[in-house]
């Protein structure tokens, strides 16, 4: 097989050719053939992807277009450049439909398309830690080299998202969750249980459908929440699994009453302040790292996360409003490797740690 090592040994005997057979006498017998490490390595278990990922991977992903009566001059069974189906990642179609981010499977079709069919495409997870096992120098902080040093990180907007929409099966799910704030004026956190489904409004999109909200033990005030240890969490996950549900995200409130008689709340989160604070982004990154997305195209077997964040706050009309978010894979890496911390005086700003004797932190740039 490829990679096996063969040994050839010279002989000092003359081969004697007979009519019946050919005999070759060797001075010494060759050593046994050694198999390569790849041949002896244990087989890698296949990646078990989510059902929605398996379903979307089998879809064509093409966006059908109707026949244009003015530009198409062919029959009903023919196609031309004006009515031919478009790829799911076509920029003109996304711009026309006001779709800001590609769906994750549209992004996969884009990088695996072309002549090479994605032969060299690999979804590698970002790492902000030193690569272990470097023998060229003493361990950090006494030495570092380009082989073990992580690459500098330039923050960019992620062009795709793993979940394109969040919906609730019925309004009573949210109303029951908000009753705690209405009665106490204290904020609240809950975990969303539901399923991932195909979202037809976006090409190859994914929707998180919420069926229940589980509220873990917590201590809350009008402006803070502290989660407590939950011994029932494994039991809740087991019960949800038997019902065909998984934990798809988390929800929290940030509501400040404006007029109790009218039932209005203040509009605090906007472009002038922030949509998510640094602490909330770090917490979202922590939850997303705890719920990785299985992916067969990644060498690690996972890439990104489908875990969503839902914030309940006031909108521009001072009504209770919900917004869904996800942090990027770059933020997940910074949070996982303990490189990002919130600031004390500005909730919208995060702070990147400086390198110390205990930890090396790569350079982080923004453009």
Coordinates of C-alpha atoms in Angstrom, one line a residue:
X1 CA 0.0 0.0 0.0
X2 CA 1.0 3.6 -0.3
X3 CA 3.4 4.5 2.5
X4 CA 4.7 1.0 3.1
X5 CA 8.5 0.6 3.4
X6 CA 10.2 -2.2 1.4
X7 CA 13.8 -3.4 1.8
X8 CA 16.1 -4.7 -1.0
X9 CA 19.2 -6.8 -0.1
X10 CA 22.0 -7.6 -2.7
X11 CA 22.9 -11.2 -3.2
X12 CA 26.3 -12.8 -4.1
X13 CA 24.9 -16.0 -5.5
X14 CA 24.4 -16.6 -9.1
X15 CA 20.9 -17.4 -10.1
X16 CA 20.5 -20.8 -11.5
X17 CA 18.0 -21.1 -14.2
X18 CA 16.3 -24.4 -14.7
X19 CA 13.7 -25.5 -17.1
X20 CA 11.2 -25.9 -14.2
X21 CA 11.8 -22.9 -11.9
X22 CA 14.1 -20.0 -11.1
X23 CA 15.8 -20.1 -7.7
X24 CA 17.5 -17.1 -6.1
X25 CA 19.7 -17.6 -3.0
X26 CA 20.0 -14.6 -0.7
X27 CA 22.9 -14.1 1.7
X28 CA 20.5 -13.0 4.4
X29 CA 16.7 -12.9 4.6
X30 CA 15.2 -9.5 4.3
X31 CA 13.6 -7.9 7.4
X32 CA 9.8 -8.0 7.7
X33 CA 7.8 -5.3 5.9
X34 CA 6.7 -2.5 8.3
X35 CA 3.3 -1.0 7.7
X36 CA 2.9 2.8 7.7
X37 CA 1.4 4.7 10.6
X38 CA -1.6 5.6 8.4
X39 CA -2.3 2.0 7.8
X40 CA -2.1 1.0 11.5
X41 CA -4.0 4.0 12.8
X42 CA -7.4 3.5 14.2
X43 CA -10.2 4.5 11.9
X44 CA -11.7 7.9 12.4
X45 CA -15.4 7.9 13.4
X46 CA -17.6 9.6 10.9
X47 CA -19.1 12.9 11.8
X48 CA -22.8 12.7 12.6
X49 CA -24.4 15.9 11.3
X50 CA -27.7 17.3 12.3
X51 CA -30.8 16.2 10.4
X52 CA -31.3 19.6 8.8
X53 CA -27.7 19.6 7.6
X54 CA -28.1 16.2 6.0
X55 CA -31.3 17.3 4.3
X56 CA -29.9 20.6 2.9
X57 CA -26.8 18.9 1.6
X58 CA -29.0 16.8 -0.7
X59 CA -30.9 19.8 -2.1
X60 CA -29.9 21.4 -5.4
X61 CA -29.8 24.9 -3.9
X62 CA -30.8 26.5 -7.2
X63 CA -33.1 29.5 -7.1
X64 CA -35.8 29.1 -9.8
X65 CA -36.9 32.1 -11.8
X66 CA -40.1 32.5 -13.8
X67 CA -40.1 33.1 -17.5
X68 CA -39.9 36.8 -18.4
X69 CA -42.5 37.7 -21.0
X70 CA -40.5 40.6 -22.3
X71 CA -37.0 39.2 -22.5
X72 CA -37.6 35.5 -23.0
X73 CA -38.3 34.6 -26.7
X74 CA -38.5 30.8 -26.3
X75 CA -41.0 28.2 -25.4
X76 CA -42.3 27.2 -22.0
X77 CA -39.9 24.3 -21.8
X78 CA -36.7 26.2 -22.6
X79 CA -34.4 28.4 -20.5
X80 CA -32.2 31.4 -21.2
X81 CA -29.9 33.8 -19.3
X82 CA -33.0 35.7 -18.2
X83 CA -34.9 32.8 -16.6
X84 CA -32.2 30.2 -15.9
X85 CA -32.0 29.1 -12.2
X86 CA -29.4 31.0 -10.1
X87 CA -27.0 29.7 -7.6
X88 CA -28.0 30.1 -4.0
X89 CA -25.0 32.4 -3.4
X90 CA -25.7 34.8 -6.3
X91 CA -24.9 38.3 -5.2
X92 CA -27.4 40.0 -7.4
X93 CA -30.3 37.8 -6.0
X94 CA -29.2 38.3 -2.4
X95 CA -29.0 42.0 -2.9
X96 CA -32.4 42.1 -4.5
X97 CA -34.0 40.1 -1.7
X98 CA -32.1 42.2 0.9
X99 CA -30.4 39.2 2.4
X100 CA -27.4 40.5 4.3
X101 CA -25.7 37.2 5.2
X102 CA -25.3 33.9 3.2
X103 CA -26.8 30.9 4.8
X104 CA -24.1 28.4 6.0
X105 CA -25.0 25.8 3.3
X106 CA -25.0 28.5 0.6
X107 CA -21.5 29.4 1.8
X108 CA -20.5 25.7 1.6
X109 CA -21.8 25.5 -2.0
X110 CA -19.8 28.6 -2.8
X111 CA -16.4 27.3 -1.5
X112 CA -17.0 23.8 -2.8
X113 CA -18.0 24.9 -6.3
X114 CA -15.8 25.6 -9.3
X115 CA -13.5 23.3 -11.3
X116 CA -11.8 21.8 -8.2
X117 CA -15.2 21.0 -6.5
X118 CA -13.8 22.3 -3.2
X119 CA -10.9 19.8 -3.2
X120 CA -8.7 22.3 -1.3
X121 CA -11.5 23.9 0.8
X122 CA -11.2 23.2 4.5
X123 CA -13.1 24.7 7.3
X124 CA -10.4 25.2 9.9
X125 CA -11.3 26.5 13.4
X126 CA -9.5 29.6 14.6
X127 CA -7.0 29.1 17.4
X128 CA -5.5 31.8 19.5
X129 CA -3.2 29.5 21.5
X130 CA 0.4 28.5 21.1
X131 CA 0.8 25.3 19.2
X132 CA 2.1 22.7 21.7
X133 CA 5.0 20.4 21.1
X134 CA 7.5 22.8 19.6
X135 CA 11.1 21.6 20.3
X136 CA 12.9 24.5 18.6
X137 CA 13.1 26.6 21.8
X138 CA 12.2 26.7 25.4
X139 CA 8.5 27.0 26.3
X140 CA 6.7 30.3 26.6
X141 CA 7.6 32.9 27.9
X142 CA 11.2 32.0 27.4
X143 CA 10.9 31.3 23.7
X144 CA 8.5 31.5 20.7
X145 CA 8.8 30.9 17.0
X146 CA 6.7 31.3 13.9
X147 CA 5.9 27.5 13.9
X148 CA 4.1 27.6 17.3
X149 CA 2.9 31.3 17.3
X150 CA -0.8 31.7 16.4
X151 CA -1.6 34.0 13.5
X152 CA -2.7 37.6 14.1
X153 CA -6.4 38.1 14.0
X154 CA -8.1 40.8 11.8
X155 CA -11.7 41.3 12.8
X156 CA -14.0 41.2 9.8
X157 CA -17.7 40.8 9.3
X158 CA -18.7 37.2 8.8
X159 CA -20.3 36.7 5.4
X160 CA -22.4 33.7 6.5
X161 CA -24.5 32.7 9.5
X162 CA -25.4 29.3 10.8
X163 CA -29.0 30.1 11.6
X164 CA -31.1 32.5 9.5
X165 CA -34.3 32.9 11.6
X166 CA -35.7 32.2 15.1
X167 CA -39.4 31.5 15.6
X168 CA -41.6 30.5 18.5
X169 CA -44.3 27.9 18.1
X170 CA -46.9 30.1 19.9
X171 CA -47.0 33.4 21.7
X172 CA -47.8 31.9 25.1
X173 CA -44.2 30.6 25.3
X174 CA -42.8 34.1 25.5
X175 CA -45.7 35.5 27.5
X176 CA -45.2 33.0 30.3
X177 CA -41.5 33.9 30.3
X178 CA -42.2 37.7 30.5
X179 CA -44.7 37.3 33.4
X180 CA -41.7 37.1 35.8
X181 CA -40.5 40.6 34.7
X182 CA -44.1 42.0 34.8
X183 CA -44.5 40.8 38.4
X184 CA -41.1 41.6 39.8
X185 CA -39.5 44.1 37.4
X186 CA -36.4 41.8 37.6
X187 CA -34.6 40.6 34.5
X188 CA -34.7 36.9 33.5
X189 CA -32.7 34.3 31.6
X190 CA -34.0 31.1 30.0
X191 CA -32.7 28.4 27.7
X192 CA -34.6 27.7 24.4
X193 CA -35.5 24.2 23.5
X194 CA -36.7 23.3 20.0
X195 CA -35.5 22.0 16.7
X196 CA -33.6 23.2 13.6
X197 CA -35.7 23.2 10.4
X198 CA -35.4 24.3 6.8
X199 CA -36.0 28.0 6.4
X200 CA -37.5 28.5 2.9
X201 CA -37.3 32.3 2.8
X202 CA -33.5 32.1 2.4
X203 CA -31.7 29.8 0.0
X204 CA -30.6 26.7 1.9
X205 CA -31.5 28.5 5.1
X206 CA -31.9 27.1 8.7
X207 CA -34.6 28.2 11.2
X208 CA -34.5 27.6 14.9
X209 CA -38.1 26.8 16.0
X210 CA -38.6 27.2 19.8
X211 CA -41.0 24.9 21.6
X212 CA -40.2 25.6 25.2
X213 CA -38.2 27.9 27.5
X214 CA -36.5 26.5 30.5
X215 CA -35.6 29.0 33.3
X216 CA -32.6 27.7 35.3
X217 CA -32.0 28.8 38.9
X218 CA -30.8 32.4 39.0
X219 CA -30.6 35.5 41.2
X220 CA -31.8 38.6 39.4
X221 CA -32.2 42.3 40.0
X222 CA -33.7 45.1 37.8
X223 CA -30.3 45.4 36.1
X224 CA -28.3 42.2 36.6
X225 CA -28.7 38.4 36.5
X226 CA -26.5 35.7 38.2
X227 CA -26.9 32.1 37.1
X228 CA -26.7 29.4 39.8
X229 CA -25.6 25.8 39.6
X230 CA -28.4 23.6 38.2
X231 CA -28.5 20.0 39.3
X232 CA -31.6 19.4 37.1
X233 CA -30.0 20.4 33.8
X234 CA -29.1 16.9 32.7
X235 CA -32.6 15.7 33.5
X236 CA -34.1 18.5 31.5
X237 CA -31.8 17.7 28.5
X238 CA -32.8 14.0 28.7
X239 CA -36.5 14.9 28.8
X240 CA -36.1 17.2 25.9
X241 CA -34.2 14.6 23.9
X242 CA -37.1 12.1 24.4
X243 CA -39.5 14.7 23.1
X244 CA -37.3 15.3 20.0
X245 CA -36.0 18.7 21.2
X246 CA -32.5 20.1 21.6
X247 CA -31.2 23.2 23.2
X248 CA -31.1 25.7 20.4
X249 CA -30.3 29.0 22.2
X250 CA -30.8 31.3 25.2
X251 CA -33.0 34.3 25.9
X252 CA -32.7 37.2 28.3
X253 CA -34.6 40.3 29.1
X254 CA -33.3 43.9 29.2
X255 CA -36.5 45.8 29.9
X256 CA -36.9 49.2 31.7
X257 CA -40.5 50.4 32.2
X258 CA -41.3 53.9 30.8
X259 CA -45.0 54.2 31.5
X260 CA -46.6 51.5 33.6
X261 CA -50.1 52.7 32.7
X262 CA -49.5 52.3 29.0
X263 CA -47.3 49.3 29.3
X264 CA -44.4 50.9 27.4
X265 CA -40.7 50.2 27.9
X266 CA -37.6 52.4 27.1
X267 CA -35.7 52.1 23.8
X268 CA -32.2 51.5 25.0
X269 CA -30.5 49.4 22.4
X270 CA -29.8 51.2 19.2
X271 CA -27.1 52.4 16.8
X272 CA -26.1 55.2 19.2
X273 CA -25.4 52.8 22.1
X274 CA -25.1 49.1 21.3
X275 CA -27.3 46.1 20.3
X276 CA -25.4 43.7 22.5
X277 CA -22.9 44.5 25.3
X278 CA -19.4 43.0 25.4
X279 CA -20.4 40.9 28.4
X280 CA -23.4 39.5 26.5
X281 CA -21.3 38.8 23.4
X282 CA -18.8 36.9 25.6
X283 CA -21.6 34.9 27.2
X284 CA -23.0 34.2 23.7
X285 CA -19.6 33.0 22.6
X286 CA -19.3 30.8 25.7
X287 CA -22.7 29.1 24.9
X288 CA -21.8 28.7 21.3
X289 CA -18.5 27.1 22.1
X290 CA -20.4 24.7 24.4
X291 CA -22.7 23.7 21.5
X292 CA -20.5 23.3 18.4
X293 CA -21.9 22.5 15.0
X294 CA -21.0 19.1 13.6
X295 CA -19.5 19.5 10.1
X296 CA -17.9 16.9 7.9
X297 CA -15.8 19.4 6.0
X298 CA -13.9 20.5 9.1
X299 CA -10.8 18.5 10.2
X300 CA -11.9 18.9 13.8
X301 CA -15.4 17.5 13.0
X302 CA -17.1 20.7 14.0
X303 CA -17.3 24.3 12.8
X304 CA -19.1 27.2 14.3
X305 CA -22.4 26.8 16.2
X306 CA -26.1 27.0 15.7
X307 CA -26.8 28.2 19.2
X308 CA -28.7 31.5 19.0
X309 CA -29.1 34.5 21.3
X310 CA -32.5 36.2 21.8
X311 CA -32.7 39.6 23.5
X312 CA -36.0 41.0 24.7
X313 CA -35.9 44.7 24.9
X314 CA -37.8 47.9 23.8
X315 CA -38.0 48.9 20.2
X316 CA -38.3 52.4 18.6
X317 CA -42.0 52.5 19.4
X318 CA -41.4 51.6 23.1
X319 CA -42.9 48.2 22.8
X320 CA -41.5 44.9 23.9
X321 CA -39.5 43.5 21.1
X322 CA -37.2 40.5 20.4
X323 CA -34.0 40.4 18.4
X324 CA -32.0 37.3 17.5
X325 CA -28.2 37.3 17.3
X326 CA -25.1 35.1 16.9
X327 CA -21.5 36.0 17.4
X328 CA -18.9 35.2 14.7
X329 CA -16.4 32.3 14.7
X330 CA -13.7 34.9 15.5
X331 CA -15.5 36.0 18.7
X332 CA -16.0 32.3 19.6
X333 CA -12.2 31.7 19.3
X334 CA -11.3 34.8 21.4
X335 CA -13.8 33.7 24.1
X336 CA -12.7 30.1 24.1
X337 CA -9.0 30.9 24.4
X338 CA -9.7 33.5 27.2
X339 CA -8.5 36.5 25.2
X340 CA -11.5 38.8 25.4
X341 CA -12.9 40.5 28.5
X342 CA -15.5 43.2 29.0
X343 CA -14.7 46.8 30.0
X344 CA -16.0 48.4 33.2
X345 CA -16.9 51.9 32.0
X346 CA -18.2 51.2 28.5
X347 CA -20.5 48.2 28.1
X348 CA -20.3 48.3 24.3
X349 CA -16.5 47.8 24.3
X350 CA -14.5 44.7 24.8
X351 CA -10.9 44.5 25.8
X352 CA -8.3 42.1 24.4
X353 CA -5.9 40.8 27.1
X354 CA -2.2 41.5 26.9
X355 CA 0.3 38.7 26.7
X356 CA 1.7 37.6 30.1
X357 CA 4.0 34.9 31.4
X358 CA 1.1 32.5 31.8
X359 CA -0.6 33.2 28.4
X360 CA 0.4 34.4 24.9
X361 CA -2.3 36.5 23.2
X362 CA -2.0 37.2 19.5
X363 CA -2.4 40.6 18.0
X364 CA -6.0 41.5 17.2
X365 CA -6.6 44.2 14.5
X366 CA -9.8 45.9 13.3
X367 CA -10.5 47.4 9.9

